[in-house]
């Protein structure tokens, strides 16, 4: 820890929140140098939906390395890239009626968002983007311009522009007709707000505090985008790849976005990879318009290809549904009548325990810290970090799931 304090920039964050040195990880457990075992409800901020070092994905990646498979090839055609696109088409897109082109931008989530914003502007010739109150889309300047946190925006030291924030249907805006408002903004020639190229959306705002948009709201938003010829971008970076119970988070509402951004769990093993799925007729890029050295990294794609095998078993999606029900009923039974200050949110296997009131953030911090002391890793989210966020792996067994839930319950009882 002392070495980290001396050598690493003050910008470091998670090493302050989880003050141990970690060496090993398997399934839902991570192990520190000192020999402590932690149960992981953080899952690399949503990058480890299949658990740490999932055996079948790990095996495929190890084999690829052993055979000297090409690793860095930018977007040259590698065998694994072609196989992945083909398999993804057959396993994920086809059955869901989606016809898309693949784009592999640089390897992190923010690269995918940058590309989606640029492409939408290129297609429509418009500059503005609608993003939402409470949104989080990444830290590079384009994505940050669509990220609502004033603190993060200020840290850019630059003018972030060409984005207009619209109200998201949660919290104090949950009773406000946000769709009607957008409709008025778009049709009133004196709204002062330019028609956007795209609406950039998280169906469940994860960093924003686990705010799930109502399904009927998503349907209305899709309709609004279609009628006004605005591109709908779904940022499924944190809540895609099965996190909400279906491969894509928007499937629950039956809508189809025009562009989908994926990263985090897409590589299966936590290796860096991101991609855009672009509705076929919207692929307006010219060769080389958007590049990135580490795009379509072959080792990450090897993991991603192996992860698709898991989705071939129809029992997998059902098993996420069953686990989600267990989490939901545990949380509602534990906290429903406990205190009006404790609110449960979320969808599928992303859940939030929100503590309202002025001291909500302080209490949430105490809860997270007590969980850590008791061997459970999780993080906080929300405007004031007042929400304890639960992201267990999708393959966690019942014993570990209930053990983690009970650690949270005890901490909430103690402090809230
Ligand atoms: C919804 C969402 N979009 C974009 C990003 C940015 O991804 P990255 O940190 O890999 O750039 C994140 C990261 O947490 C995210 O949750």
mmCIF file of N, CA, C and O in Angstrom, residues 59-138:
data_model
loop_
_atom_site.group_PDB
_atom_site.id
_atom_site.type_symbol
_atom_site.label_atom_id
_atom_site.label_comp_id
_atom_site.label_asym_id
_atom_site.label_seq_id
_atom_site.Cartn_x
_atom_site.Cartn_y
_atom_site.Cartn_z
ATOM 1 N N UNK A 59 -9.552 -21.445 -20.588
ATOM 2 C CA UNK A 59 -8.918 -22.530 -21.346
ATOM 3 C C UNK A 59 -8.691 -22.098 -22.817
ATOM 4 O O UNK A 59 -7.618 -22.315 -23.377
ATOM 5 N N UNK A 60 -9.715 -21.479 -23.393
ATOM 6 C CA UNK A 60 -9.602 -21.061 -24.800
ATOM 7 C C UNK A 60 -8.493 -20.020 -24.973
ATOM 8 O O UNK A 60 -7.710 -20.079 -25.923
ATOM 9 N N UNK A 61 -8.407 -19.084 -24.033
ATOM 10 C CA UNK A 61 -7.390 -18.031 -24.117
ATOM 11 C C UNK A 61 -5.997 -18.632 -23.918
ATOM 12 O O UNK A 61 -5.044 -18.293 -24.638
ATOM 13 N N UNK A 62 -5.878 -19.560 -22.968
ATOM 14 C CA UNK A 62 -4.579 -20.216 -22.716
ATOM 15 C C UNK A 62 -4.125 -20.990 -23.947
ATOM 16 O O UNK A 62 -2.956 -20.974 -24.322
ATOM 17 N N UNK A 63 -5.063 -21.675 -24.580
ATOM 18 C CA UNK A 63 -4.731 -22.475 -25.766
ATOM 19 C C UNK A 63 -4.249 -21.546 -26.893
ATOM 20 O O UNK A 63 -3.253 -21.808 -27.558
ATOM 21 N N UNK A 64 -4.956 -20.442 -27.060
ATOM 22 C CA UNK A 64 -4.602 -19.482 -28.110
ATOM 23 C C UNK A 64 -3.174 -18.958 -27.906
ATOM 24 O O UNK A 64 -2.386 -18.872 -28.844
ATOM 25 N N UNK A 65 -2.848 -18.666 -26.647
ATOM 26 C CA UNK A 65 -1.499 -18.175 -26.328
ATOM 27 C C UNK A 65 -0.457 -19.253 -26.591
ATOM 28 O O UNK A 65 0.599 -18.999 -27.166
ATOM 29 N N UNK A 66 -0.792 -20.478 -26.177
ATOM 30 C CA UNK A 66 0.141 -21.598 -26.318
ATOM 31 C C UNK A 66 0.460 -21.853 -27.791
ATOM 32 O O UNK A 66 1.593 -22.183 -28.135
ATOM 33 N N UNK A 67 -0.558 -21.645 -28.647
ATOM 34 C CA UNK A 67 -0.380 -21.916 -30.083
ATOM 35 C C UNK A 67 0.222 -20.720 -30.830
ATOM 36 O O UNK A 67 0.209 -20.686 -32.062
ATOM 37 N N UNK A 68 0.680 -19.718 -30.076
ATOM 38 C CA UNK A 68 1.225 -18.490 -30.684
ATOM 39 C C UNK A 68 0.224 -17.815 -31.625
ATOM 40 O O UNK A 68 0.590 -17.305 -32.694
ATOM 41 N N UNK A 69 -1.016 -17.824 -31.234
ATOM 42 C CA UNK A 69 -2.026 -17.106 -32.020
ATOM 43 C C UNK A 69 -1.645 -15.637 -32.104
ATOM 44 O O UNK A 69 -1.088 -15.089 -31.153
ATOM 45 N N UNK A 70 -1.953 -15.027 -33.232
ATOM 46 C CA UNK A 70 -1.608 -13.597 -33.386
ATOM 47 C C UNK A 70 -2.395 -12.784 -32.350
ATOM 48 O O UNK A 70 -3.578 -13.052 -32.108
ATOM 49 N N UNK A 71 -1.744 -11.840 -31.709
ATOM 50 C CA UNK A 71 -2.422 -11.074 -30.652
ATOM 51 C C UNK A 71 -2.821 -9.695 -31.183
ATOM 52 O O UNK A 71 -3.984 -9.348 -31.188
ATOM 53 N N UNK A 72 -1.830 -8.937 -31.603
ATOM 54 C CA UNK A 72 -2.127 -7.558 -32.021
ATOM 55 C C UNK A 72 -2.125 -7.475 -33.541
ATOM 56 O O UNK A 72 -1.091 -7.699 -34.174
ATOM 57 N N UNK A 73 -3.252 -7.196 -34.133
ATOM 58 C CA UNK A 73 -3.334 -7.154 -35.594
ATOM 59 C C UNK A 73 -4.166 -5.967 -36.061
ATOM 60 O O UNK A 73 -4.619 -5.927 -37.187
ATOM 61 N N UNK A 74 -4.338 -4.986 -35.176
ATOM 62 C CA UNK A 74 -5.239 -3.845 -35.448
ATOM 63 C C UNK A 74 -6.550 -4.412 -36.018
ATOM 64 O O UNK A 74 -7.088 -5.333 -35.421
ATOM 65 N N UNK A 75 -7.037 -3.904 -37.158
ATOM 66 C CA UNK A 75 -8.268 -4.566 -37.634
ATOM 67 C C UNK A 75 -8.004 -5.414 -38.883
ATOM 68 O O UNK A 75 -8.880 -5.573 -39.742
ATOM 69 N N UNK A 76 -6.776 -5.961 -38.961
ATOM 70 C CA UNK A 76 -6.531 -6.951 -40.022
ATOM 71 C C UNK A 76 -7.474 -8.130 -39.788
ATOM 72 O O UNK A 76 -7.958 -8.336 -38.662
ATOM 73 N N UNK A 77 -7.697 -8.888 -40.846
ATOM 74 C CA UNK A 77 -8.558 -10.052 -40.664
ATOM 75 C C UNK A 77 -7.808 -11.158 -39.920
ATOM 76 O O UNK A 77 -6.861 -11.722 -40.439
ATOM 77 N N UNK A 78 -8.246 -11.438 -38.703
ATOM 78 C CA UNK A 78 -7.709 -12.594 -37.997
ATOM 79 C C UNK A 78 -8.800 -13.660 -38.035
ATOM 80 O O UNK A 78 -9.996 -13.336 -38.148
ATOM 81 N N UNK A 79 -8.363 -14.887 -37.903
ATOM 82 C CA UNK A 79 -9.325 -15.996 -37.922
ATOM 83 C C UNK A 79 -10.359 -15.810 -36.809
ATOM 84 O O UNK A 79 -11.557 -15.971 -37.009
ATOM 85 N N UNK A 80 -9.839 -15.374 -35.645
ATOM 86 C CA UNK A 80 -10.735 -15.271 -34.492
ATOM 87 C C UNK A 80 -11.743 -14.127 -34.665
ATOM 88 O O UNK A 80 -12.894 -14.237 -34.240
ATOM 89 N N UNK A 81 -11.348 -13.038 -35.322
ATOM 90 C CA UNK A 81 -12.298 -11.932 -35.527
ATOM 91 C C UNK A 81 -13.453 -12.400 -36.423
ATOM 92 O O UNK A 81 -14.625 -12.149 -36.129
ATOM 93 N N UNK A 82 -13.087 -13.100 -37.494
ATOM 94 C CA UNK A 82 -14.129 -13.561 -38.422
ATOM 95 C C UNK A 82 -15.052 -14.575 -37.757
ATOM 96 O O UNK A 82 -16.278 -14.501 -37.883
ATOM 97 N N UNK A 83 -14.425 -15.492 -36.986
ATOM 98 C CA UNK A 83 -15.246 -16.504 -36.293
ATOM 99 C C UNK A 83 -16.170 -15.830 -35.286
ATOM 100 O O UNK A 83 -17.334 -16.188 -35.147
ATOM 101 N N UNK A 84 -15.628 -14.843 -34.558
ATOM 102 C CA UNK A 84 -16.438 -14.178 -33.540
ATOM 103 C C UNK A 84 -17.651 -13.492 -34.173
ATOM 104 O O UNK A 84 -18.785 -13.656 -33.698
ATOM 105 N N UNK A 85 -17.415 -12.726 -35.259
ATOM 106 C CA UNK A 85 -18.541 -11.994 -35.871
ATOM 107 C C UNK A 85 -19.608 -12.971 -36.364
ATOM 108 O O UNK A 85 -20.810 -12.751 -36.180
ATOM 109 N N UNK A 86 -19.137 -14.062 -36.960
ATOM 110 C CA UNK A 86 -20.062 -15.065 -37.473
ATOM 111 C C UNK A 86 -20.888 -15.703 -36.343
ATOM 112 O O UNK A 86 -22.113 -15.806 -36.412
ATOM 113 N N UNK A 87 -20.168 -16.095 -35.276
ATOM 114 C CA UNK A 87 -20.847 -16.734 -34.134
ATOM 115 C C UNK A 87 -21.791 -15.764 -33.432
ATOM 116 O O UNK A 87 -22.874 -16.136 -32.992
ATOM 117 N N UNK A 88 -21.364 -14.509 -33.300
ATOM 118 C CA UNK A 88 -22.198 -13.518 -32.616
ATOM 119 C C UNK A 88 -23.487 -13.292 -33.404
ATOM 120 O O UNK A 88 -24.570 -13.181 -32.837
ATOM 121 N N UNK A 89 -23.327 -13.278 -34.727
ATOM 122 C CA UNK A 89 -24.491 -13.157 -35.602
ATOM 123 C C UNK A 89 -25.462 -14.299 -35.365
ATOM 124 O O UNK A 89 -26.665 -14.090 -35.225
ATOM 125 N N UNK A 90 -24.909 -15.516 -35.336
ATOM 126 C CA UNK A 90 -25.782 -16.703 -35.232
ATOM 127 C C UNK A 90 -26.363 -16.882 -33.844
ATOM 128 O O UNK A 90 -27.518 -17.268 -33.688
ATOM 129 N N UNK A 91 -25.555 -16.599 -32.817
ATOM 130 C CA UNK A 91 -26.002 -16.898 -31.452
ATOM 131 C C UNK A 91 -26.803 -15.754 -30.837
ATOM 132 O O UNK A 91 -27.774 -15.986 -30.111
ATOM 133 N N UNK A 92 -26.386 -14.521 -31.116
ATOM 134 C CA UNK A 92 -26.999 -13.377 -30.410
ATOM 135 C C UNK A 92 -27.902 -12.545 -31.337
ATOM 136 O O UNK A 92 -29.078 -12.333 -31.026
ATOM 137 N N UNK A 93 -27.351 -12.080 -32.455
ATOM 138 C CA UNK A 93 -28.115 -11.116 -33.268
ATOM 139 C C UNK A 93 -29.283 -11.770 -34.005
ATOM 140 O O UNK A 93 -30.419 -11.294 -33.920
ATOM 141 N N UNK A 94 -28.992 -12.854 -34.707
ATOM 142 C CA UNK A 94 -30.022 -13.516 -35.513
ATOM 143 C C UNK A 94 -31.278 -13.842 -34.715
ATOM 144 O O UNK A 94 -32.386 -13.402 -35.068
ATOM 145 N N UNK A 95 -31.140 -14.586 -33.611
ATOM 146 C CA UNK A 95 -32.341 -14.945 -32.840
ATOM 147 C C UNK A 95 -33.112 -13.742 -32.309
ATOM 148 O O UNK A 95 -34.279 -13.851 -31.964
ATOM 149 N N UNK A 96 -32.461 -12.589 -32.244
ATOM 150 C CA UNK A 96 -33.147 -11.386 -31.735
ATOM 151 C C UNK A 96 -33.612 -10.468 -32.870
ATOM 152 O O UNK A 96 -34.009 -9.322 -32.627
ATOM 153 N N UNK A 97 -33.478 -10.952 -34.091
ATOM 154 C CA UNK A 97 -33.947 -10.178 -35.239
ATOM 155 C C UNK A 97 -33.144 -8.915 -35.491
ATOM 156 O O UNK A 97 -33.670 -7.933 -36.012
ATOM 157 N N UNK A 98 -31.870 -8.921 -35.145
ATOM 158 C CA UNK A 98 -31.027 -7.735 -35.344
ATOM 159 C C UNK A 98 -30.065 -7.980 -36.499
ATOM 160 O O UNK A 98 -29.413 -9.029 -36.556
ATOM 161 N N UNK A 99 -30.010 -7.010 -37.416
ATOM 162 C CA UNK A 99 -29.056 -7.113 -38.540
ATOM 163 C C UNK A 99 -28.096 -5.951 -38.434
ATOM 164 O O UNK A 99 -28.476 -4.801 -38.635
ATOM 165 N N UNK A 100 -26.857 -6.261 -38.084
ATOM 166 C CA UNK A 100 -25.907 -5.194 -37.769
ATOM 167 C C UNK A 100 -24.565 -5.428 -38.424
ATOM 168 O O UNK A 100 -24.187 -6.550 -38.722
ATOM 169 N N UNK A 101 -23.841 -4.317 -38.595
ATOM 170 C CA UNK A 101 -22.424 -4.380 -38.934
ATOM 171 C C UNK A 101 -21.644 -4.223 -37.634
ATOM 172 O O UNK A 101 -22.096 -3.527 -36.714
ATOM 173 N N UNK A 102 -20.466 -4.834 -37.584
ATOM 174 C CA UNK A 102 -19.620 -4.738 -36.390
ATOM 175 C C UNK A 102 -18.570 -3.653 -36.595
ATOM 176 O O UNK A 102 -17.969 -3.583 -37.658
ATOM 177 N N UNK A 103 -18.355 -2.860 -35.569
ATOM 178 C CA UNK A 103 -17.185 -1.984 -35.573
ATOM 179 C C UNK A 103 -16.416 -2.219 -34.276
ATOM 180 O O UNK A 103 -17.006 -2.243 -33.193
ATOM 181 N N UNK A 104 -15.098 -2.409 -34.409
ATOM 182 C CA UNK A 104 -14.259 -2.561 -33.222
ATOM 183 C C UNK A 104 -13.420 -1.295 -33.055
ATOM 184 O O UNK A 104 -12.455 -1.102 -33.785
ATOM 185 N N UNK A 105 -13.819 -0.425 -32.121
ATOM 186 C CA UNK A 105 -13.015 0.767 -31.882
ATOM 187 C C UNK A 105 -11.880 0.412 -30.899
ATOM 188 O O UNK A 105 -11.637 -0.769 -30.672
ATOM 189 N N UNK A 106 -11.215 1.416 -30.347
ATOM 190 C CA UNK A 106 -10.233 1.144 -29.297
ATOM 191 C C UNK A 106 -10.875 0.296 -28.198
ATOM 192 O O UNK A 106 -12.089 0.124 -28.174
ATOM 193 N N UNK A 107 -10.077 -0.263 -27.300
ATOM 194 C CA UNK A 107 -10.567 -1.375 -26.479
ATOM 195 C C UNK A 107 -11.417 -1.048 -25.256
ATOM 196 O O UNK A 107 -11.836 -1.970 -24.566
ATOM 197 N N UNK A 108 -11.677 0.203 -24.947
ATOM 198 C CA UNK A 108 -12.473 0.454 -23.742
ATOM 199 C C UNK A 108 -13.836 1.052 -24.101
ATOM 200 O O UNK A 108 -14.053 1.486 -25.235
ATOM 201 N N UNK A 109 -14.702 1.080 -23.119
ATOM 202 C CA UNK A 109 -16.068 1.521 -23.361
ATOM 203 C C UNK A 109 -16.143 2.906 -23.968
ATOM 204 O O UNK A 109 -16.912 3.155 -24.905
ATOM 205 N N UNK A 110 -15.339 3.795 -23.444
ATOM 206 C CA UNK A 110 -15.419 5.180 -23.917
ATOM 207 C C UNK A 110 -15.095 5.288 -25.408
ATOM 208 O O UNK A 110 -15.630 6.137 -26.108
ATOM 209 N N UNK A 111 -14.223 4.399 -25.915
ATOM 210 C CA UNK A 111 -13.906 4.408 -27.350
ATOM 211 C C UNK A 111 -15.148 4.090 -28.184
ATOM 212 O O UNK A 111 -15.342 4.652 -29.268
ATOM 213 N N UNK A 112 -15.952 3.177 -27.690
ATOM 214 C CA UNK A 112 -17.169 2.807 -28.420
ATOM 215 C C UNK A 112 -18.141 3.979 -28.457
ATOM 216 O O UNK A 112 -18.785 4.253 -29.485
ATOM 217 N N UNK A 113 -18.240 4.694 -27.336
ATOM 218 C CA UNK A 113 -19.166 5.839 -27.288
ATOM 219 C C UNK A 113 -18.693 6.962 -28.206
ATOM 220 O O UNK A 113 -19.485 7.580 -28.932
ATOM 221 N N UNK A 114 -17.373 7.222 -28.178
ATOM 222 C CA UNK A 114 -16.821 8.237 -29.092
ATOM 223 C C UNK A 114 -17.219 7.902 -30.540
ATOM 224 O O UNK A 114 -17.640 8.771 -31.300
ATOM 225 N N UNK A 115 -17.036 6.642 -30.898
ATOM 226 C CA UNK A 115 -17.321 6.222 -32.277
ATOM 227 C C UNK A 115 -18.809 6.368 -32.590
ATOM 228 O O UNK A 115 -19.181 6.831 -33.678
ATOM 229 N N UNK A 116 -19.642 6.004 -31.638
ATOM 230 C CA UNK A 116 -21.099 6.076 -31.865
ATOM 231 C C UNK A 116 -21.544 7.527 -32.074
ATOM 232 O O UNK A 116 -22.378 7.826 -32.940
ATOM 233 N N UNK A 117 -20.983 8.420 -31.276
ATOM 234 C CA UNK A 117 -21.340 9.843 -31.401
ATOM 235 C C UNK A 117 -20.877 10.373 -32.763
ATOM 236 O O UNK A 117 -21.631 11.032 -33.499
ATOM 237 N N UNK A 118 -19.622 10.053 -33.122
ATOM 238 C CA UNK A 118 -19.093 10.534 -34.403
ATOM 239 C C UNK A 118 -19.913 10.011 -35.584
ATOM 240 O O UNK A 118 -20.236 10.747 -36.515
ATOM 241 N N UNK A 119 -20.235 8.728 -35.523
ATOM 242 C CA UNK A 119 -20.978 8.121 -36.631
ATOM 243 C C UNK A 119 -22.363 8.768 -36.772
ATOM 244 O O UNK A 119 -22.804 9.082 -37.880
ATOM 245 N N UNK A 120 -23.020 8.994 -35.639
ATOM 246 C CA UNK A 120 -24.362 9.606 -35.685
ATOM 247 C C UNK A 120 -24.296 10.987 -36.315
ATOM 248 O O UNK A 120 -25.168 11.390 -37.087
ATOM 249 N N UNK A 121 -23.239 11.732 -35.968
ATOM 250 C CA UNK A 121 -23.083 13.080 -36.550
ATOM 251 C C UNK A 121 -22.821 12.981 -38.042
ATOM 252 O O UNK A 121 -23.331 13.770 -38.827
ATOM 253 N N UNK A 122 -22.033 11.995 -38.422
ATOM 254 C CA UNK A 122 -21.712 11.840 -39.846
ATOM 255 C C UNK A 122 -22.972 11.470 -40.642
ATOM 256 O O UNK A 122 -23.206 11.997 -41.729
ATOM 257 N N UNK A 123 -23.770 10.588 -40.087
ATOM 258 C CA UNK A 123 -24.974 10.140 -40.800
ATOM 259 C C UNK A 123 -25.960 11.285 -40.992
ATOM 260 O O UNK A 123 -26.518 11.481 -42.064
ATOM 261 N N UNK A 124 -26.169 12.052 -39.933
ATOM 262 C CA UNK A 124 -27.266 13.030 -39.955
ATOM 263 C C UNK A 124 -26.815 14.434 -40.351
ATOM 264 O O UNK A 124 -27.661 15.279 -40.688
ATOM 265 N N UNK A 125 -25.529 14.713 -40.231
ATOM 266 C CA UNK A 125 -25.048 16.072 -40.479
ATOM 267 C C UNK A 125 -25.426 17.016 -39.339
ATOM 268 O O UNK A 125 -25.234 18.226 -39.436
ATOM 269 N N UNK A 126 -25.970 16.472 -38.250
ATOM 270 C CA UNK A 126 -26.300 17.323 -37.089
ATOM 271 C C UNK A 126 -25.210 17.178 -36.026
ATOM 272 O O UNK A 126 -24.531 16.162 -35.985
ATOM 273 N N UNK A 127 -25.126 18.192 -35.150
ATOM 274 C CA UNK A 127 -24.052 18.156 -34.139
ATOM 275 C C UNK A 127 -24.556 17.712 -32.767
ATOM 276 O O UNK A 127 -23.868 17.030 -32.025
ATOM 277 N N UNK A 128 -25.754 18.166 -32.450
ATOM 278 C CA UNK A 128 -26.216 17.982 -31.069
ATOM 279 C C UNK A 128 -26.492 16.503 -30.751
ATOM 280 O O UNK A 128 -26.809 15.703 -31.631
ATOM 281 N N UNK A 129 -26.348 16.169 -29.484
ATOM 282 C CA UNK A 129 -26.676 14.823 -28.984
ATOM 283 C C UNK A 129 -27.556 15.026 -27.756
ATOM 284 O O UNK A 129 -27.277 15.912 -26.942
ATOM 285 N N UNK A 130 -28.618 14.241 -27.619
ATOM 286 C CA UNK A 130 -29.370 14.247 -26.356
ATOM 287 C C UNK A 130 -28.801 13.149 -25.461
ATOM 288 O O UNK A 130 -28.720 11.980 -25.861
ATOM 289 N N UNK A 131 -28.378 13.540 -24.259
ATOM 290 C CA UNK A 131 -28.015 12.559 -23.241
ATOM 291 C C UNK A 131 -28.950 12.831 -22.059
ATOM 292 O O UNK A 131 -29.824 13.704 -22.147
ATOM 293 N N UNK A 132 -28.784 12.109 -20.955
ATOM 294 C CA UNK A 132 -29.770 12.237 -19.878
ATOM 295 C C UNK A 132 -29.135 12.661 -18.553
ATOM 296 O O UNK A 132 -27.959 12.376 -18.292
ATOM 297 N N UNK A 133 -29.962 13.314 -17.731
ATOM 298 C CA UNK A 133 -29.541 13.600 -16.353
ATOM 299 C C UNK A 133 -29.114 12.256 -15.751
ATOM 300 O O UNK A 133 -29.826 11.255 -15.908
ATOM 301 N N UNK A 134 -28.017 12.233 -15.053
ATOM 302 C CA UNK A 134 -27.601 11.004 -14.361
ATOM 303 C C UNK A 134 -26.783 10.052 -15.209
ATOM 304 O O UNK A 134 -26.446 8.958 -14.770
ATOM 305 N N UNK A 135 -26.445 10.488 -16.449
ATOM 306 C CA UNK A 135 -25.776 9.550 -17.368
ATOM 307 C C UNK A 135 -24.280 9.407 -17.084
ATOM 308 O O UNK A 135 -23.642 10.314 -16.542
ATOM 309 N N UNK A 136 -23.737 8.267 -17.476
ATOM 310 C CA UNK A 136 -22.286 8.061 -17.458
ATOM 311 C C UNK A 136 -21.888 7.313 -18.718
ATOM 312 O O UNK A 136 -22.354 6.210 -18.967
ATOM 313 N N UNK A 137 -21.018 7.943 -19.534
ATOM 314 C CA UNK A 137 -20.629 7.281 -20.785
ATOM 315 C C UNK A 137 -19.120 7.198 -20.980
ATOM 316 O O UNK A 137 -18.675 6.724 -22.022
ATOM 317 N N UNK A 138 -18.342 7.648 -20.004
ATOM 318 C CA UNK A 138 -16.895 7.517 -20.141
ATOM 319 C C UNK A 138 -16.173 8.826 -19.946
ATOM 320 O O UNK A 138 -16.796 9.874 -19.722
#
